[in-house]
Amino acid sequence: LCINGMSFSKRDSQWANSALVVTVSPDDPILDTYRMAHGSLAGLEFQRDMERKAYELGGGGMRAPVQRLTDFVNQKKSGSVPSSSYRLGVKSAVCHDIYPQSIYNALSFAIVHHFDKQMPGFLCDQALLHGVETRTSSPVRVPRDLNTLKASGLDNLFPAGEGAGFAGGIVSAAVDGLMVANAIKTNFFASDENSLFVDKDRASVGFNY
């Protein structure tokens, strides 16, 4: 089970949605056992494991496992949950058990010490955590040349954005798209006088791989 935040075009819903995301780098120790078993597809299998756990905790039928945010940081199952915008149904579950301890620690620390301090009231018992959003970026990166941004070993193929593993969100994907558009322009027209993106030293946006 994988979910994603959404909003209706009128923006008049009683709910607001936001994603809480933790970066997992390719050399993260979390992936050690996955690398041994799955090689370059370690990130994909790691992603699938969390999605399987979410499906099981939701009780099947594509119901989403949910937990009050206050209960998530206290690592306890919610006795009851508020209404949700998720139309296929929700089930109270121990969402903190879905994630490896280091990811849970990062989420919990950020919720308590950053989000709630910057946005007082963010951490409250009416905030409902849904699991899981695991696809902010591709778990497998298509390698590309640092200078031309062409796919390694393939001419005139320019991997870009989230699907290729070079961004993690709408803004970073858009910026990466500008970089690749400029690289394509330079490749075919041999001139970058009217560059769409001036910082040529960055090969990706939002990640330090």
CSV table of C-alpha atoms in Angstrom, one decimal:
chain,number,residue,atom,x,y,z
A,1,LEU,CA,0.0,0.0,0.0
A,2,CYS,CA,1.4,3.4,-1.0
A,3,ILE,CA,-0.5,6.6,-0.6
A,4,ASN,CA,0.0,10.3,-1.5
A,5,GLY,CA,-1.5,13.6,-0.3
A,6,MET,CA,-4.0,15.3,-2.4
A,7,SER,CA,-6.4,18.3,-2.4
A,8,PHE,CA,-9.6,19.1,-4.4
A,9,SER,CA,-9.5,21.8,-6.9
A,10,LYS,CA,-11.8,24.1,-4.9
A,11,ARG,CA,-9.4,23.9,-1.9
A,12,ASP,CA,-12.5,23.8,0.4
A,13,SER,CA,-11.9,20.5,2.2
A,14,GLN,CA,-12.0,20.3,6.0
A,15,TRP,CA,-8.6,18.5,5.8
A,16,ALA,CA,-5.1,19.6,5.0
A,17,ASN,CA,-2.4,17.2,3.8
A,18,SER,CA,1.3,17.2,4.1
A,19,ALA,CA,4.0,14.5,3.7
A,20,LEU,CA,6.7,13.7,6.4
A,21,VAL,CA,9.7,12.4,4.5
A,22,VAL,CA,13.1,11.1,5.6
A,23,THR,CA,16.0,10.8,3.2
A,24,VAL,CA,17.6,7.4,2.8
A,25,SER,CA,20.9,7.7,0.9
A,26,PRO,CA,22.2,4.9,-1.3
A,27,ASP,CA,25.0,4.1,1.3
A,28,ASP,CA,22.6,4.2,4.3
A,29,PRO,CA,23.3,1.3,6.7
A,30,ILE,CA,19.5,0.7,6.7
A,31,LEU,CA,20.0,-0.8,3.2
A,32,ASP,CA,22.9,-3.1,4.0
A,33,THR,CA,20.9,-6.4,4.2
A,34,TYR,CA,18.9,-5.4,1.2
A,35,ARG,CA,22.1,-4.7,-0.8
A,36,MET,CA,23.4,-8.1,0.0
A,37,ALA,CA,20.2,-9.8,-1.2
A,38,HIS,CA,19.1,-7.5,-4.0
A,39,GLY,CA,22.1,-5.5,-5.2
A,40,SER,CA,21.2,-2.4,-7.2
A,41,LEU,CA,17.5,-3.0,-6.5
A,42,ALA,CA,18.0,-2.7,-2.7
A,43,GLY,CA,16.1,0.5,-2.5
A,44,LEU,CA,13.1,-1.0,-4.4
A,45,GLU,CA,12.9,-4.0,-2.0
A,46,PHE,CA,13.2,-1.7,1.0
A,47,GLN,CA,10.3,0.3,-0.3
A,48,ARG,CA,8.2,-2.8,-1.0
A,49,ASP,CA,8.8,-4.1,2.6
A,50,MET,CA,7.3,-0.9,4.1
A,51,GLU,CA,4.4,-1.0,1.6
A,52,ARG,CA,3.6,-4.6,2.5
A,53,LYS,CA,3.6,-3.8,6.2
A,54,ALA,CA,1.3,-0.9,5.6
A,55,TYR,CA,-1.1,-3.1,3.7
A,56,GLU,CA,-1.1,-5.8,6.4
A,57,LEU,CA,-1.6,-3.2,9.2
A,58,GLY,CA,-4.5,-1.7,7.2
A,59,GLY,CA,-6.3,-5.1,7.3
A,60,GLY,CA,-6.5,-5.5,3.5
A,61,GLY,CA,-8.9,-4.0,1.1
A,62,MET,CA,-6.5,-1.0,0.5
A,63,ARG,CA,-7.5,0.5,3.8
A,64,ALA,CA,-4.7,2.7,5.2
A,65,PRO,CA,-3.2,2.2,8.6
A,66,VAL,CA,-3.5,5.4,10.6
A,67,GLN,CA,-2.4,6.8,14.0
A,68,ARG,CA,-2.9,10.0,15.9
A,69,LEU,CA,0.3,12.0,15.6
A,70,THR,CA,0.5,12.3,19.4
A,71,ASP,CA,0.3,8.5,19.7
A,72,PHE,CA,2.9,8.1,16.9
A,73,VAL,CA,5.6,10.0,18.9
A,74,ASN,CA,4.6,8.1,22.0
A,75,GLN,CA,4.7,4.8,20.2
A,76,LYS,CA,1.2,3.6,21.1
A,77,LYS,CA,-1.8,2.5,19.1
A,78,SER,CA,-4.7,5.0,18.9
A,79,GLY,CA,-7.8,3.9,20.7
A,80,SER,CA,-9.9,6.0,18.3
A,81,VAL,CA,-9.1,8.1,15.2
A,82,PRO,CA,-10.6,11.2,13.7
A,83,SER,CA,-12.2,11.4,10.3
A,84,SER,CA,-10.0,11.0,7.2
A,85,SER,CA,-10.0,12.1,3.6
A,86,TYR,CA,-8.8,8.6,2.5
A,87,ARG,CA,-11.9,7.2,0.8
A,88,LEU,CA,-11.1,3.5,0.9
A,89,GLY,CA,-11.2,3.5,4.7
A,90,VAL,CA,-8.7,3.6,7.5
A,91,LYS,CA,-7.7,1.4,10.4
A,92,SER,CA,-6.0,2.3,13.7
A,93,ALA,CA,-2.6,0.7,13.7
A,94,VAL,CA,0.9,0.9,15.1
A,95,CYS,CA,2.3,2.9,12.3
A,96,HIS,CA,5.6,3.4,14.1
A,97,ASP,CA,6.3,-0.3,13.6
A,98,ILE,CA,6.3,0.1,9.8
A,99,TYR,CA,9.6,1.9,9.7
A,100,PRO,CA,13.2,1.0,10.8
A,101,GLN,CA,14.1,2.5,14.2
A,102,SER,CA,16.4,5.2,12.7
A,103,ILE,CA,13.6,6.4,10.4
A,104,TYR,CA,11.1,6.5,13.2
A,105,ASN,CA,13.6,8.4,15.3
A,106,ALA,CA,14.1,11.0,12.6
A,107,LEU,CA,10.4,11.5,12.1
A,108,SER,CA,9.6,11.7,15.8
A,109,PHE,CA,12.4,14.1,16.5
A,110,ALA,CA,11.4,16.4,13.6
A,111,ILE,CA,7.7,16.4,14.6
A,112,VAL,CA,8.4,17.3,18.2
A,113,HIS,CA,11.4,19.6,17.9
A,114,HIS,CA,11.0,21.2,14.5
A,115,PHE,CA,7.5,21.1,13.0
A,116,ASP,CA,5.6,21.8,16.2
A,117,LYS,CA,8.0,24.6,17.2
A,118,GLN,CA,7.7,26.3,13.8
A,119,MET,CA,4.0,25.6,13.4
A,120,PRO,CA,2.5,25.5,17.0
A,121,GLY,CA,-0.4,23.0,17.0
A,122,PHE,CA,1.1,20.8,14.4
A,123,LEU,CA,1.5,18.1,17.0
A,124,CYS,CA,-2.0,17.5,18.3
A,125,ASP,CA,-4.4,14.5,18.7
A,126,GLN,CA,-6.5,15.6,15.7
A,127,ALA,CA,-3.5,15.2,13.4
A,128,LEU,CA,-3.8,11.8,11.7
A,129,LEU,CA,-0.8,10.1,10.3
A,130,HIS,CA,-1.5,7.8,7.3
A,131,GLY,CA,1.0,5.1,6.1
A,132,VAL,CA,2.9,5.0,3.9
A,133,GLU,CA,4.2,7.5,1.4
A,134,THR,CA,7.2,5.8,0.0
A,135,ARG,CA,7.5,7.1,-3.5
A,136,THR,CA,8.7,10.7,-3.3
A,137,SER,CA,11.6,9.7,-5.6
A,138,SER,CA,12.6,6.5,-7.5
A,139,PRO,CA,14.5,4.0,-5.4
A,140,VAL,CA,16.6,3.2,-8.5
A,141,ARG,CA,18.6,5.9,-10.2
A,142,VAL,CA,19.3,6.0,-13.9
A,143,PRO,CA,23.0,7.1,-14.1
A,144,ARG,CA,23.9,10.1,-16.2
A,145,ASP,CA,27.0,12.0,-17.1
A,146,LEU,CA,27.8,14.9,-14.7
A,147,ASN,CA,28.5,17.3,-17.5
A,148,THR,CA,26.2,16.4,-20.4
A,149,LEU,CA,23.4,15.0,-18.2
A,150,LYS,CA,23.0,12.2,-20.8
A,151,ALA,CA,22.3,8.7,-19.6
A,152,SER,CA,25.6,6.8,-19.1
A,153,GLY,CA,26.3,4.7,-22.2
A,154,LEU,CA,23.3,5.9,-24.2
A,155,ASP,CA,23.3,8.9,-26.6
A,156,ASN,CA,20.6,11.5,-26.6
A,157,LEU,CA,18.7,10.0,-23.6
A,158,PHE,CA,18.4,12.5,-20.7
A,159,PRO,CA,17.1,11.1,-17.5
A,160,ALA,CA,15.3,13.7,-15.4
A,161,GLY,CA,13.1,14.3,-12.3
A,162,GLU,CA,11.7,11.9,-9.7
A,163,GLY,CA,11.2,8.9,-12.0
A,164,ALA,CA,14.9,8.8,-12.9
A,165,GLY,CA,15.9,9.4,-9.2
A,166,PHE,CA,17.2,12.9,-9.6
A,167,ALA,CA,14.5,14.8,-7.6
A,168,GLY,CA,12.2,14.4,-4.6
A,169,GLY,CA,9.3,16.7,-5.0
A,170,ILE,CA,7.5,19.1,-7.3
A,171,VAL,CA,10.0,21.9,-7.0
A,172,SER,CA,13.2,19.9,-7.2
A,173,ALA,CA,11.7,18.0,-10.2
A,174,ALA,CA,10.9,21.3,-11.9
A,175,VAL,CA,14.4,22.6,-11.3
A,176,ASP,CA,16.0,19.4,-12.5
A,177,GLY,CA,13.8,19.6,-15.6
A,178,LEU,CA,15.2,23.1,-16.3
A,179,MET,CA,18.8,21.8,-16.0
A,180,VAL,CA,18.1,18.9,-18.4
A,181,ALA,CA,16.2,21.2,-20.8
A,182,ASN,CA,19.3,23.4,-20.9
A,183,ALA,CA,21.6,20.4,-21.4
A,184,ILE,CA,19.4,19.2,-24.3
A,185,LYS,CA,19.5,22.7,-25.9
A,186,THR,CA,23.3,22.8,-25.5
A,187,ASN,CA,23.6,19.3,-27.0
A,188,PHE,CA,21.6,20.0,-30.1
A,189,PHE,CA,22.4,23.7,-30.7
A,190,ALA,CA,25.9,23.8,-29.4
A,191,SER,CA,25.3,27.1,-27.5
A,192,ASP,CA,24.2,28.0,-24.0
A,193,GLU,CA,24.2,31.8,-24.3
A,194,ASN,CA,20.5,31.8,-23.2
A,195,SER,CA,20.9,29.2,-20.5
A,196,LEU,CA,17.7,28.2,-18.7
A,197,PHE,CA,19.7,27.4,-15.6
A,198,VAL,CA,22.8,29.1,-14.6
A,199,ASP,CA,24.3,26.8,-12.0
A,200,LYS,CA,26.1,24.2,-14.1
A,201,ASP,CA,28.0,22.6,-11.1
A,202,ARG,CA,24.9,20.8,-9.8
A,203,ALA,CA,24.2,17.4,-11.4
A,204,SER,CA,21.0,16.8,-9.3
A,205,VAL,CA,18.6,18.7,-7.1
A,206,GLY,CA,17.9,17.9,-3.4
A,207,PHE,CA,20.2,14.9,-3.1
A,208,ASN,CA,24.0,14.6,-2.4
A,209,TYR,CA,24.6,11.2,-4.0
